[in-house]
GROMACS .gro file of N, CA and C in nm:
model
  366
    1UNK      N    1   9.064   7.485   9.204
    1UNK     CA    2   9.094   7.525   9.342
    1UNK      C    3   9.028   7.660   9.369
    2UNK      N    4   8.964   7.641   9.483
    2UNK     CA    5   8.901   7.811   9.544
    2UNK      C    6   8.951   7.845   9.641
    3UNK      N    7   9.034   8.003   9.662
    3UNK     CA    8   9.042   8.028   9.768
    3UNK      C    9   8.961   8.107   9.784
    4UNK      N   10   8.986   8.127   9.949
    4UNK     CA   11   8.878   8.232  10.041
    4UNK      C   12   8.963   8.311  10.141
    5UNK      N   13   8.992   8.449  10.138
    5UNK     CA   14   9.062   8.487  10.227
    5UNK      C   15   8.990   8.576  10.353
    6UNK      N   16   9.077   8.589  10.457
    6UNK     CA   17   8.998   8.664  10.549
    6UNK      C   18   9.063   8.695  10.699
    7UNK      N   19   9.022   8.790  10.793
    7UNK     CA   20   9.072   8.798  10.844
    7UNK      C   21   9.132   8.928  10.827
    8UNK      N   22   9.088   9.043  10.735
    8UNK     CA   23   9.131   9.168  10.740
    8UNK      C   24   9.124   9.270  10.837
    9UNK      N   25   9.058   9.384  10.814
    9UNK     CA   26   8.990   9.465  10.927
    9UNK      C   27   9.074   9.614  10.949
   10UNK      N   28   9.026   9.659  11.048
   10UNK     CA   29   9.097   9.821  11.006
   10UNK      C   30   9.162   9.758  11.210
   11UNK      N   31   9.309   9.849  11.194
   11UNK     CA   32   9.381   9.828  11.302
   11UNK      C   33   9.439   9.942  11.323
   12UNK      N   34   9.537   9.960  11.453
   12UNK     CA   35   9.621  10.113  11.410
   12UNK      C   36   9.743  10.060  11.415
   13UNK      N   37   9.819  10.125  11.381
   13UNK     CA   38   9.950  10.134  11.356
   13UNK      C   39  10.030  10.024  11.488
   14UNK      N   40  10.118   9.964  11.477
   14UNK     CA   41  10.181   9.897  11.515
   14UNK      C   42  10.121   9.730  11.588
   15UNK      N   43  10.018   9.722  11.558
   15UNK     CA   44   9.879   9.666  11.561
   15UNK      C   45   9.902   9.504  11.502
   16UNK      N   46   9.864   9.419  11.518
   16UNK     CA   47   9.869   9.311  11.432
   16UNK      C   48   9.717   9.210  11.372
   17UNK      N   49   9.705   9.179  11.254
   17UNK     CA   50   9.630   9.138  11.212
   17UNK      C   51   9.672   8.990  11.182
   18UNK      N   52   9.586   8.909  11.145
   18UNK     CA   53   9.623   8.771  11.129
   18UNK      C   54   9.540   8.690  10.982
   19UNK      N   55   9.592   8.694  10.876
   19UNK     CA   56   9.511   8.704  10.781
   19UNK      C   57   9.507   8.491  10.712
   20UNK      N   58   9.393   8.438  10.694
   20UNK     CA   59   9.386   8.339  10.716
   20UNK      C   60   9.350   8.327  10.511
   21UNK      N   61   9.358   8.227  10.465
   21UNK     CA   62   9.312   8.137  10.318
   21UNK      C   63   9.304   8.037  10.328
   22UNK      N   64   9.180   7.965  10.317
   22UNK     CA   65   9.190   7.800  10.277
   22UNK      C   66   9.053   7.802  10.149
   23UNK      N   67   9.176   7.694  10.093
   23UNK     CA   68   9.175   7.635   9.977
   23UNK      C   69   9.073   7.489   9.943
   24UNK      N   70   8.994   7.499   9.857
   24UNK     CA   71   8.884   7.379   9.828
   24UNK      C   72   8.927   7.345   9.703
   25UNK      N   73   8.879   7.198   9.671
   25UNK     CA   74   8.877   7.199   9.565
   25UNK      C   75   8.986   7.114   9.462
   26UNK      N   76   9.100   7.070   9.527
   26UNK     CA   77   9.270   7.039   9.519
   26UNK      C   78   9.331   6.961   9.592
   27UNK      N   79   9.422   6.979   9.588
   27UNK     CA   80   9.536   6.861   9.664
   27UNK      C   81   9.584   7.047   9.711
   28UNK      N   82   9.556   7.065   9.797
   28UNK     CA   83   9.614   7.163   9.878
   28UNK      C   84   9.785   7.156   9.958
   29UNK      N   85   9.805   7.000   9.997
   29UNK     CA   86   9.947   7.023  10.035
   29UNK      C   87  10.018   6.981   9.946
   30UNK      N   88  10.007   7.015   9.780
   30UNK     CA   89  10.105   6.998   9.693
   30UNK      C   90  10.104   7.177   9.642
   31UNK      N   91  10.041   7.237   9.652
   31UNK     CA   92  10.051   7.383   9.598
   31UNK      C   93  10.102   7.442   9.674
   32UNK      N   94  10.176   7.540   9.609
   32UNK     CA   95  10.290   7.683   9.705
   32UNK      C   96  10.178   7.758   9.728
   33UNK      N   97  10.186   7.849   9.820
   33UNK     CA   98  10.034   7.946   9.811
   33UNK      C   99  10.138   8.101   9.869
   34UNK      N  100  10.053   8.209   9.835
   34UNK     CA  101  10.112   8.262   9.800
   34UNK      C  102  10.023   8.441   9.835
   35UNK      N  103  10.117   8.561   9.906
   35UNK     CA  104  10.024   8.651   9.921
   35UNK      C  105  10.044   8.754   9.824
   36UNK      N  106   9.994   8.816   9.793
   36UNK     CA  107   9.998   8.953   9.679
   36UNK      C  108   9.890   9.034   9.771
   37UNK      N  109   9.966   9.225   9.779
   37UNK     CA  110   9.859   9.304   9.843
   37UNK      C  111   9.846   9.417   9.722
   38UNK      N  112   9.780   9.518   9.671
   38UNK     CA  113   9.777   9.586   9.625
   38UNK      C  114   9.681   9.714   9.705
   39UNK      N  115   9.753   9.847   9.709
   39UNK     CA  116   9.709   9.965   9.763
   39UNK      C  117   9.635  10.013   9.657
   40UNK      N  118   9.566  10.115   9.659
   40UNK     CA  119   9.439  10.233   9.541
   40UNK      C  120   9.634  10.317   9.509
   41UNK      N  121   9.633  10.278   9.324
   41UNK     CA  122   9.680  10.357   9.305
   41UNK      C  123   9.823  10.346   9.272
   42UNK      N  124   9.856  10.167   9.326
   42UNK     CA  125   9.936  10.110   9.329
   42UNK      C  126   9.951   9.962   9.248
   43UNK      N  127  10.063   9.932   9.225
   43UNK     CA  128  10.034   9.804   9.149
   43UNK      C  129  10.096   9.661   9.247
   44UNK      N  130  10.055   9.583   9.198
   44UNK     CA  131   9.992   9.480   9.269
   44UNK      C  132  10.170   9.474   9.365
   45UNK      N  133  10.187   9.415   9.440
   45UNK     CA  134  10.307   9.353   9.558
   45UNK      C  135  10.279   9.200   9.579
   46UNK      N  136  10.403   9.156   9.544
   46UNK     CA  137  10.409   8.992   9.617
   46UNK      C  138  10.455   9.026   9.738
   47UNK      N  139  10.430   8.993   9.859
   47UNK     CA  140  10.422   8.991   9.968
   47UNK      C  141  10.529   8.884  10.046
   48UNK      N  142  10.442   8.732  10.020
   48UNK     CA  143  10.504   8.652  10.153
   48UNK      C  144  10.448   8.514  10.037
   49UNK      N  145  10.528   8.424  10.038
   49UNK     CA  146  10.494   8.265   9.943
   49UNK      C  147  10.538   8.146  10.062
   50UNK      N  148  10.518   8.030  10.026
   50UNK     CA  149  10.494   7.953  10.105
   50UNK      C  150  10.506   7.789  10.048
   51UNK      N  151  10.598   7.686   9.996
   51UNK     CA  152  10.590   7.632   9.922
   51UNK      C  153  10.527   7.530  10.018
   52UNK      N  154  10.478   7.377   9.975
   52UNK     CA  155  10.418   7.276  10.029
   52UNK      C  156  10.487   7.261  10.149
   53UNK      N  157  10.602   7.198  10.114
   53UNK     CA  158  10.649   7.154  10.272
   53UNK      C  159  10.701   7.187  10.407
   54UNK      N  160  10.654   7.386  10.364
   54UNK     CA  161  10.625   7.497  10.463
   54UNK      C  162  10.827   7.504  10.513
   55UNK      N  163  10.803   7.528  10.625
   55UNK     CA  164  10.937   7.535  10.698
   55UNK      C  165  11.024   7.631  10.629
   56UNK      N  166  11.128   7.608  10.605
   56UNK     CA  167  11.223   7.716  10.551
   56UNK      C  168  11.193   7.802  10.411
   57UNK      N  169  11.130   7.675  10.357
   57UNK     CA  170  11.074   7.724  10.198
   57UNK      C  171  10.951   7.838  10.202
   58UNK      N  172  11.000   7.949  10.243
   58UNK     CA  173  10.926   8.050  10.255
   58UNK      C  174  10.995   8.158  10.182
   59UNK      N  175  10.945   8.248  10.097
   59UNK     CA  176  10.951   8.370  10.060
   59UNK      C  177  10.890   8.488  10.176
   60UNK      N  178  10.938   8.612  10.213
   60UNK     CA  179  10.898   8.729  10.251
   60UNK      C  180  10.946   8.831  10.212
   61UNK      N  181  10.884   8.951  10.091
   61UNK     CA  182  10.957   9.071  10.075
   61UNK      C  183  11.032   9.105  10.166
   62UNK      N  184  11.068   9.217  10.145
   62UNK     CA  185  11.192   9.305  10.259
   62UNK      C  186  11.156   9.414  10.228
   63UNK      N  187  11.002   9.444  10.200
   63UNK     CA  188  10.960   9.598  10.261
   63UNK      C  189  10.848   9.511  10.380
   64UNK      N  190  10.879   9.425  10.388
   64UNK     CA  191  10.760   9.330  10.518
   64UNK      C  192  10.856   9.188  10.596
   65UNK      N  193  10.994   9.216  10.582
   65UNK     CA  194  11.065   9.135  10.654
   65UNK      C  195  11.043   9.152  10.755
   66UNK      N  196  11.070   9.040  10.907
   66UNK     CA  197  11.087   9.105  11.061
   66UNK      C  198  10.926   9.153  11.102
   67UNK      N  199  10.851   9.162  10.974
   67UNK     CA  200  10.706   9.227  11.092
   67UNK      C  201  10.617   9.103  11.022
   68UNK      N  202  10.604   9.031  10.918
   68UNK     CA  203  10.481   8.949  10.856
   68UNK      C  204  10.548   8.802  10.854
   69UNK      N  205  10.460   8.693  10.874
   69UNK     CA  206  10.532   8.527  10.892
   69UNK      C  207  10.430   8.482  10.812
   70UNK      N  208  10.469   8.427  10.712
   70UNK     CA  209  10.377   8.327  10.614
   70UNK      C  210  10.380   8.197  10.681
   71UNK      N  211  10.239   8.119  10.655
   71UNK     CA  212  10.274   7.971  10.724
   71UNK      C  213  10.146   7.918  10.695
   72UNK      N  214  10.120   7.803  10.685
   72UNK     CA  215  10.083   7.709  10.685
   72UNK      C  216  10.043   7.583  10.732
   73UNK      N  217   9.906   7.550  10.759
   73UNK     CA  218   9.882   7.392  10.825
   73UNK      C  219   9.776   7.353  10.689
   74UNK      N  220   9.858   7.250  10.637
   74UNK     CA  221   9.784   7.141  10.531
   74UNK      C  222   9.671   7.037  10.607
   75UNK      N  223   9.674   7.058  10.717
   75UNK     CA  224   9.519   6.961  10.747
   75UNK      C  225   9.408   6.990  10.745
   76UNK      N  226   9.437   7.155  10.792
   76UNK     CA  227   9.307   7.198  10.744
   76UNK      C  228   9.287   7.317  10.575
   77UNK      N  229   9.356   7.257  10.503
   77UNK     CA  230   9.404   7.370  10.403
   77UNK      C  231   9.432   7.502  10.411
   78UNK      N  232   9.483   7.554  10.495
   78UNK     CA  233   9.453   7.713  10.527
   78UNK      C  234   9.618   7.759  10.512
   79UNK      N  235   9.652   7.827  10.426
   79UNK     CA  236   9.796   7.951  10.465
   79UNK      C  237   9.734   8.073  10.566
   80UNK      N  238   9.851   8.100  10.664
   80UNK     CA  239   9.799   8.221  10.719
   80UNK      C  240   9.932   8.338  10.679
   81UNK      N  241   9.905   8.453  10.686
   81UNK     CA  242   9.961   8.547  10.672
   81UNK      C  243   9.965   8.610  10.862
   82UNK      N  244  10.085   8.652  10.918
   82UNK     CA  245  10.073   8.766  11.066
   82UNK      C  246  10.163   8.835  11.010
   83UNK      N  247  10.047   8.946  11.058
   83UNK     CA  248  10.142   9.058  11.014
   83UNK      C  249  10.141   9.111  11.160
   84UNK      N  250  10.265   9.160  11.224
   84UNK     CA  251  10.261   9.206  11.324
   84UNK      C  252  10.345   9.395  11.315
   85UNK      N  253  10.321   9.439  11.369
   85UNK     CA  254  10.425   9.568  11.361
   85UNK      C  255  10.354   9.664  11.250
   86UNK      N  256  10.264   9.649  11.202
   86UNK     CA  257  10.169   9.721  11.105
   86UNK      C  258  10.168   9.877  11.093
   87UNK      N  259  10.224   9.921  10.970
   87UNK     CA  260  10.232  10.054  10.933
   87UNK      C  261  10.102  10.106  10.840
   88UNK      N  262  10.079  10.243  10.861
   88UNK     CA  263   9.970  10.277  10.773
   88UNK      C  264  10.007  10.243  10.606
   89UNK      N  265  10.148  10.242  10.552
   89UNK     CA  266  10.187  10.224  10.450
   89UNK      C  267  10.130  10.007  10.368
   90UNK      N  268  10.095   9.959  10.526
   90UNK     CA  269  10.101   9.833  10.455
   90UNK      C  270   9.908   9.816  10.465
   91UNK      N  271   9.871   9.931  10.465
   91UNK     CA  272   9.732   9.942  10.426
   91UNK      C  273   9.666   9.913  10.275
   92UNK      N  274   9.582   9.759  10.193
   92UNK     CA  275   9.623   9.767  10.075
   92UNK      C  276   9.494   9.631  10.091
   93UNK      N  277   9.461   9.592   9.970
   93UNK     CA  278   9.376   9.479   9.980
   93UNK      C  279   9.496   9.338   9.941
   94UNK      N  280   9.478   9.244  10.019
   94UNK     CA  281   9.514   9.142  10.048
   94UNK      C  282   9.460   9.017   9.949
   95UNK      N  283   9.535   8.945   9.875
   95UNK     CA  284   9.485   8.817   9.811
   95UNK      C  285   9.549   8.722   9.859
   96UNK      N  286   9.538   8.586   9.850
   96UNK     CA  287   9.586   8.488   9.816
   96UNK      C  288   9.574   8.390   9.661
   97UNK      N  289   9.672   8.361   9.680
   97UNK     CA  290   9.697   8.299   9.538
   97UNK      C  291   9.766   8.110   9.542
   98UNK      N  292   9.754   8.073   9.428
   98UNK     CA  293   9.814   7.933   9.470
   98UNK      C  294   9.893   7.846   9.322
   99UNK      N  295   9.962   7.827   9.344
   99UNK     CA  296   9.999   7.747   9.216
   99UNK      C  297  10.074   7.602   9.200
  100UNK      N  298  10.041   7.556   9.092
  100UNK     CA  299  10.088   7.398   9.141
  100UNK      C  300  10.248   7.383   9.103
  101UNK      N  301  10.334   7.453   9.068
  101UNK     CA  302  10.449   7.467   9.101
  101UNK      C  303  10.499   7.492   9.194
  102UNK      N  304  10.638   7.418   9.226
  102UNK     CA  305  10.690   7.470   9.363
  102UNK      C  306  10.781   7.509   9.319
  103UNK      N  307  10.744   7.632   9.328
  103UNK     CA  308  10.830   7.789   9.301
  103UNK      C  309  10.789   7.906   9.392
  104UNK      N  310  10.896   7.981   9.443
  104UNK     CA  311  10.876   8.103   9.515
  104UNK      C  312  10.856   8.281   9.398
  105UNK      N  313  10.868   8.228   9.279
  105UNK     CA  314  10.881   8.362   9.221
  105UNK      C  315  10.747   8.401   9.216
  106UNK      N  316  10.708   8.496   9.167
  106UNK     CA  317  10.588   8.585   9.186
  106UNK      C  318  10.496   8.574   9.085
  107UNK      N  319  10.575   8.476   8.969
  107UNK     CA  320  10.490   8.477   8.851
  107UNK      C  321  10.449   8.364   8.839
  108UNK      N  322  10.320   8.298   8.751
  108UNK     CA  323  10.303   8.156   8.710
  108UNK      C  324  10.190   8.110   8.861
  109UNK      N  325  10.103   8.182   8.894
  109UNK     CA  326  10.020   8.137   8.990
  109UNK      C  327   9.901   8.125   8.935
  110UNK      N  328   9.806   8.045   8.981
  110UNK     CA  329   9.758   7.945   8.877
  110UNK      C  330   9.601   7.973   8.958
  111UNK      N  331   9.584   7.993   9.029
  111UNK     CA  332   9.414   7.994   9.088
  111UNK      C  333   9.454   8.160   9.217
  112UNK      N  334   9.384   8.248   9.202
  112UNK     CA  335   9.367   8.349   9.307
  112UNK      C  336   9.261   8.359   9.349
  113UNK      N  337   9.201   8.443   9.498
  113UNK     CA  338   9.141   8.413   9.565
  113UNK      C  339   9.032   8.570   9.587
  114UNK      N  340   8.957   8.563   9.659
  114UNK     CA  341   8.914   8.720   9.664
  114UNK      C  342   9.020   8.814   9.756
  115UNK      N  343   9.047   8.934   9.740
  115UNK     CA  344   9.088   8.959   9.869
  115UNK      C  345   9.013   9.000   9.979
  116UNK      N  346   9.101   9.052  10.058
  116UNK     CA  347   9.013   9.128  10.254
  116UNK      C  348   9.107   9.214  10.277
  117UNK      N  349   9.032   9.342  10.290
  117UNK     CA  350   9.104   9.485  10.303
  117UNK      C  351   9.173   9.524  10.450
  118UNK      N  352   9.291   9.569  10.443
  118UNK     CA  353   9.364   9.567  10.557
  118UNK      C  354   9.396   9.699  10.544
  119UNK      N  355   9.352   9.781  10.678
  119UNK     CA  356   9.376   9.912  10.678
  119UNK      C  357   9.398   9.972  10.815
  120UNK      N  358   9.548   9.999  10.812
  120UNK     CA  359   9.631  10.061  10.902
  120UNK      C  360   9.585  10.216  10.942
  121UNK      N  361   9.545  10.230  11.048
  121UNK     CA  362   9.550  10.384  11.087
  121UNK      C  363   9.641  10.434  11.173
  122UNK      N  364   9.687  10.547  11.134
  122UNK     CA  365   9.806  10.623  11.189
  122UNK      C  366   9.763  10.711  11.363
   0.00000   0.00000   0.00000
């Protein structure tokens, strides 16, 4: 499985970006997919997960509750990430990840993707 992410870009503060991944390569609507961001300096953050049959089965931290919506359309393989309400703090490079378990925990992800740098200005 390959992902491709995208959809980063520099924004300002309270700003929203819309960050897109689709997946080649797989049976895409059997994998959870899954975001991880990491800042310079910082170690990596699970973000927002997303299991196959989308809808409730969603993970979102709660330093990104209320402002980011994980989601998903399996027809065209793509998870999207919105982040809306954007702080300079959630400035950080962006991955996607995917794994063939359907599990929300942060560990055991099985193919990652490049990331796309998302950078909040104050």
């Amino acid at each position: 499985v390959q992902l491709q992410a995208s959809g980063g870009g520099l924004v300002q503060a309270g700003g929203s970006l819309r960050l897109s991944c689709t997946a080649s390569g797989g049976t895409f609507s059997r994998l959870t997919l899954g975001w991880f961001r990491q800042a310079p300096g910082k170690e990596r953050e699970f973000v927002a997960a997303i299991k196959w049959s989308g809808g409730r089965n969603t993970y979102v931290a709660d330093s990104v509750k209320g402002r980011f919506t994980v989601s998903r359309e399996n027809a065209k393989n793509t998870v999207y990430l919105q982040m809306n309400g954007l702080k300079p703090e959630d400035t950080a490079v962006y991955s996607c990840a995917a794994r063939r378990e359907s599990s929300l925990s942060p560990l055991g992800y099985d193919y990652w993707g490049q990331g796309t740098q998302v950078t909040v200005s104050s």
